[in-house]
Coordinates of C-alpha atoms in Angstrom, one line a residue:
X1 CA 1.3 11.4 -19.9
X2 CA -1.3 13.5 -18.2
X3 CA -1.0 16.0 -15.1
X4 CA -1.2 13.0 -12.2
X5 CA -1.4 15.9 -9.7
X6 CA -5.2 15.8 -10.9
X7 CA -5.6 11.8 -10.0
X8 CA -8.7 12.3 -7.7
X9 CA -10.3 14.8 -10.0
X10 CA -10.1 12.4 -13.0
X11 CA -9.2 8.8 -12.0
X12 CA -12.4 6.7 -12.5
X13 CA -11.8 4.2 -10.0
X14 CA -10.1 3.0 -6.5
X15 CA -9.5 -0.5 -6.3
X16 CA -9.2 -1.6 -2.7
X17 CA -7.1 -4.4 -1.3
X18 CA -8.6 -6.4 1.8
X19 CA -6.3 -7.9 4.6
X20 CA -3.1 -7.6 2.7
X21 CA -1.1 -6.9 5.4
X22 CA 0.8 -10.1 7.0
X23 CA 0.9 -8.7 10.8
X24 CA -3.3 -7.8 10.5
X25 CA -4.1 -10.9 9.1
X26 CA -2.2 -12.5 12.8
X27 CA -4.6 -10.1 14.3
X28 CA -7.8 -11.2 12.7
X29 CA -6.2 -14.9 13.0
X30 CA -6.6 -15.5 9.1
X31 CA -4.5 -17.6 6.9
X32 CA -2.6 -15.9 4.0
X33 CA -4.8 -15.9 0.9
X34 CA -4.0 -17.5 -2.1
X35 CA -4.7 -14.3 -4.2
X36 CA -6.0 -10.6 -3.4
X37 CA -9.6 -9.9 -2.1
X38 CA -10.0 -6.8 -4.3
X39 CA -13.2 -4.0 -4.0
X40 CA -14.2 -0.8 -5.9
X41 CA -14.6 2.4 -4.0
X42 CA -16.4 5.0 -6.6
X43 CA -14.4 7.8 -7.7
X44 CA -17.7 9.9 -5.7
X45 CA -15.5 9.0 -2.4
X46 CA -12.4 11.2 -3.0
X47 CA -11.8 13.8 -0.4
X48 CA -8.3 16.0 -1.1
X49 CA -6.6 18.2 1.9
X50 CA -8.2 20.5 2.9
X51 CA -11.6 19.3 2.8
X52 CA -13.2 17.5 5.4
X53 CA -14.5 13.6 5.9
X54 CA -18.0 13.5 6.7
X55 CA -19.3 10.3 8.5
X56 CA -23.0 9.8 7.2
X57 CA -25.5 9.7 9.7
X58 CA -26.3 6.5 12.4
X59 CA -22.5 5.5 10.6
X60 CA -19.7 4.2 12.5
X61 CA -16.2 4.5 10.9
X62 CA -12.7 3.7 11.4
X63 CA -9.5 5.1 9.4
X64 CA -7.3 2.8 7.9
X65 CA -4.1 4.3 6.1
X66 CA -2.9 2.9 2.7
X67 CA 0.1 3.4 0.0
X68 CA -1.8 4.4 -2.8
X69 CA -0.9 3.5 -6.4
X70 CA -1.8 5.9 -9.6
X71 CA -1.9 4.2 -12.5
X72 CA 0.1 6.1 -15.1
X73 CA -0.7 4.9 -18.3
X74 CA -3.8 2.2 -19.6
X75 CA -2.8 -1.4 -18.8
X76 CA -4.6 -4.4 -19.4
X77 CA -3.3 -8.1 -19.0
X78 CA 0.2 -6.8 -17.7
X79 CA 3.0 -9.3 -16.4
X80 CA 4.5 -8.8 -12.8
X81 CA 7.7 -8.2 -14.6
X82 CA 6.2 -5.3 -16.8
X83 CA 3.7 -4.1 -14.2
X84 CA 5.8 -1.1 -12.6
X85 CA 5.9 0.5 -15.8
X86 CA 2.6 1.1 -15.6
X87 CA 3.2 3.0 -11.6
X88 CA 2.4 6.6 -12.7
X89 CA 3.1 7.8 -8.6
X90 CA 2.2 7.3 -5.4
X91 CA 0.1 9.1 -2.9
X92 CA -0.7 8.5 1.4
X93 CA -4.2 7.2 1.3
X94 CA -7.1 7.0 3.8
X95 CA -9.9 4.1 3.7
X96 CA -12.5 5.4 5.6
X97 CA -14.6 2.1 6.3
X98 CA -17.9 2.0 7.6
X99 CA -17.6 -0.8 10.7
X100 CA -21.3 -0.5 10.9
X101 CA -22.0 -2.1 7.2
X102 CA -18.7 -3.9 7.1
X103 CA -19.8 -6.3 10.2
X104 CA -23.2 -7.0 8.5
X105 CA -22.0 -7.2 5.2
X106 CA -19.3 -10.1 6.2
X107 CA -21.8 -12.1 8.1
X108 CA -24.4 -12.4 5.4
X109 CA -21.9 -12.5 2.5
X110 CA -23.3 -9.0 1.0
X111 CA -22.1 -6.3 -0.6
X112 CA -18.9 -4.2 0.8
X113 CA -20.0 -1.2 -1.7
X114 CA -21.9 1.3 1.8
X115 CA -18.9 0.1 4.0
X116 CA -16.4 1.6 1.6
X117 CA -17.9 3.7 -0.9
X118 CA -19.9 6.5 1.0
X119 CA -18.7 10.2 0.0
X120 CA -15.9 11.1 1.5
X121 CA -14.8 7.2 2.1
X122 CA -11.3 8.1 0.2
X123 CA -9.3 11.1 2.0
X124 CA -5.8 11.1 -0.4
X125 CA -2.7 13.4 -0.1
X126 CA -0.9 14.8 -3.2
X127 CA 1.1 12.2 -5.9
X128 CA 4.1 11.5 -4.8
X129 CA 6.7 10.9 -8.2
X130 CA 8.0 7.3 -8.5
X131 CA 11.3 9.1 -8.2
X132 CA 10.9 10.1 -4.8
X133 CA 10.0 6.4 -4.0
X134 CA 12.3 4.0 -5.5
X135 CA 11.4 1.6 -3.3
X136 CA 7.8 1.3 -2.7
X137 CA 7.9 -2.1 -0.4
X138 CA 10.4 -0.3 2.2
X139 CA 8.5 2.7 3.7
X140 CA 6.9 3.0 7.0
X141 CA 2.8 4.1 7.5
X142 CA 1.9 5.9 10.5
X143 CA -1.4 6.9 11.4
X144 CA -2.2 9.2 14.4
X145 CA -5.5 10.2 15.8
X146 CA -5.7 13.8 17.9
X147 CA -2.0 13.3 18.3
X148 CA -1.9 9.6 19.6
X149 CA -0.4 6.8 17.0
X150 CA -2.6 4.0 16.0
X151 CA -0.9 2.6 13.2
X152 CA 2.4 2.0 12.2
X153 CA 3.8 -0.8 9.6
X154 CA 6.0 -1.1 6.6
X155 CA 4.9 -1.9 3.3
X156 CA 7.7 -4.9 3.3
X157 CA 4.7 -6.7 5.5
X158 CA 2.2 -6.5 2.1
X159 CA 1.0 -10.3 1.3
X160 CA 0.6 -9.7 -2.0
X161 CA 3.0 -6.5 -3.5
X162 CA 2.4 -3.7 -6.4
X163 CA 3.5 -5.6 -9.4
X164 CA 1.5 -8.9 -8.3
X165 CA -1.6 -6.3 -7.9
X166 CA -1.2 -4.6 -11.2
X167 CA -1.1 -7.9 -12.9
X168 CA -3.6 -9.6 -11.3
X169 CA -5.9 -6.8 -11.3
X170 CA -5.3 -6.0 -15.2
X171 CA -6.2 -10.0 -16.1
X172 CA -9.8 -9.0 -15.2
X173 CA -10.2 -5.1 -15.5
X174 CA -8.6 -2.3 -17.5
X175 CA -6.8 -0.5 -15.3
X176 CA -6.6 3.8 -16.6
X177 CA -4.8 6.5 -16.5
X178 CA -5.0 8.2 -12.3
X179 CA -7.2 4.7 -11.4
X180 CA -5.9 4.2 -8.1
X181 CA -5.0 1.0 -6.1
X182 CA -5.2 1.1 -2.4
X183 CA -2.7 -1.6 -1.4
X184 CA -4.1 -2.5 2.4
X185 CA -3.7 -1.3 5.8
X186 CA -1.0 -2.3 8.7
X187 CA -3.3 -3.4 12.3
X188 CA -4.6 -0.7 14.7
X189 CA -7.0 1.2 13.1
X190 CA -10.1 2.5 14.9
X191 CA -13.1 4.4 15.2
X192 CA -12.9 8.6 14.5
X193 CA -15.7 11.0 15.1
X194 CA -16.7 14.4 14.7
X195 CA -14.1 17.1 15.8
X196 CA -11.8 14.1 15.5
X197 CA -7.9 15.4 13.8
X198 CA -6.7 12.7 11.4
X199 CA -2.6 12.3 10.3
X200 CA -0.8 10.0 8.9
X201 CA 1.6 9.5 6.3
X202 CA 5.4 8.3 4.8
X203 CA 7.7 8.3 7.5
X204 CA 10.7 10.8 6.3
X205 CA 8.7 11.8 3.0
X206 CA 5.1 13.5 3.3
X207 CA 1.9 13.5 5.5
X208 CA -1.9 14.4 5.3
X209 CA -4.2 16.0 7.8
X210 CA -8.2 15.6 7.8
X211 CA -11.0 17.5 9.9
X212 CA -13.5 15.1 10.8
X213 CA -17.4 16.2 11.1
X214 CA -20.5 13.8 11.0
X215 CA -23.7 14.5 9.0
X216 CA -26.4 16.2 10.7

């Protein structure tokens, strides 16, 4: 197996999960879906500590945090009951989302690729090892702007959860070794802007911190 720590170096795409959160989907008054909304985020979008997330110019942009899932090994057309074989770790995750081209993009039916996809779009924390996480649908995600929480949820409240995800994304797309899923976001995220300090993270087990600036 190769060195996961490297997952946002060599991990050729991040699969996104819309609205998969039971408690956000209340708060947008949607009903459940009947399977997940996925999106690609290009790989062009990671951002590791350290470094900082740049909002593009005339953007606006909320965080959203995320459990993210690497892909250990190559797995395509992989049962629910085989799919966590394929979890090579797990990592805290932003989703930097562009509000600006979200809100345009979902009343004309377009594309969700500048929403999601601009550099920087994918702030990730180190890979956790599947053995510090033996349960994956029992932790709690916080999110905190300059020190005041916005989000907080536990991944028990995922509609659809990481083995259903594997498999259903694997029925239509290979997914590789360090391809990363982003499995949704708990209610209460909001906009950021430059100087803004970004942290979140795993309650009891790790956090991330993120600088944000704004192109000039």
């Amino acid at each position: 197996m190769p060195n996961l720590q490297l997952f946002a170096k060599t991990g050729k795409k991040i699969i996104g999960v819309a609205a998969n959160y039971r408690t956000l989907l209340k708060v947008l008054k949607r009903d459940v879906p009947k399977e997940p909304g996925i999106f690609i985020k290009p790989s062009t979008s990671y951002v590791t500590e350290g470094e900082r997330i740049l909002i593009p110019r005339d953007f606006s942009v909320n965080e959203e945090v995320e459990l993210g899932v690497i892909i250990g090994k190559k797995a395509k057309h992989v049962s629910r009951e085989e799919a966590m074989n394929f979890v090579g770790g797990y990592c805290v995750a932003l989703d930097m989302t562009a509000t600006c081209r979200m809100q345009e993009a979902r009343s004309t039916g377009g594309s969700w690729t500048l929403g999601k996809g601009f550099d920087t779009a994918t702030p990730v924390g180190k890979l956790i090892p599947t053995s510090d996480i033996p349960n994956p649908h029992d932790l709690t995600l916080w999110c905190s702007v300059n020190g005041t929480k916005r989000q907080e949820g536990s991944t028990s409240d995922m509609v659809f959860d990481i083995p259903t995800l594997i498999s259903f994304i694997s029925k239509f797309m290979t997914l590789e070794e360090n391809d990363l899923i982003l499995t949704g976001s708990p209610p209460g995220m909001g906009p950021v802007h430059k100087g803004d300090i970004i942290e979140a993270g795993i309650r009891g087990l790790t956090q991330i911190q993120f600088n944000v600036d704004k192109e000039q």
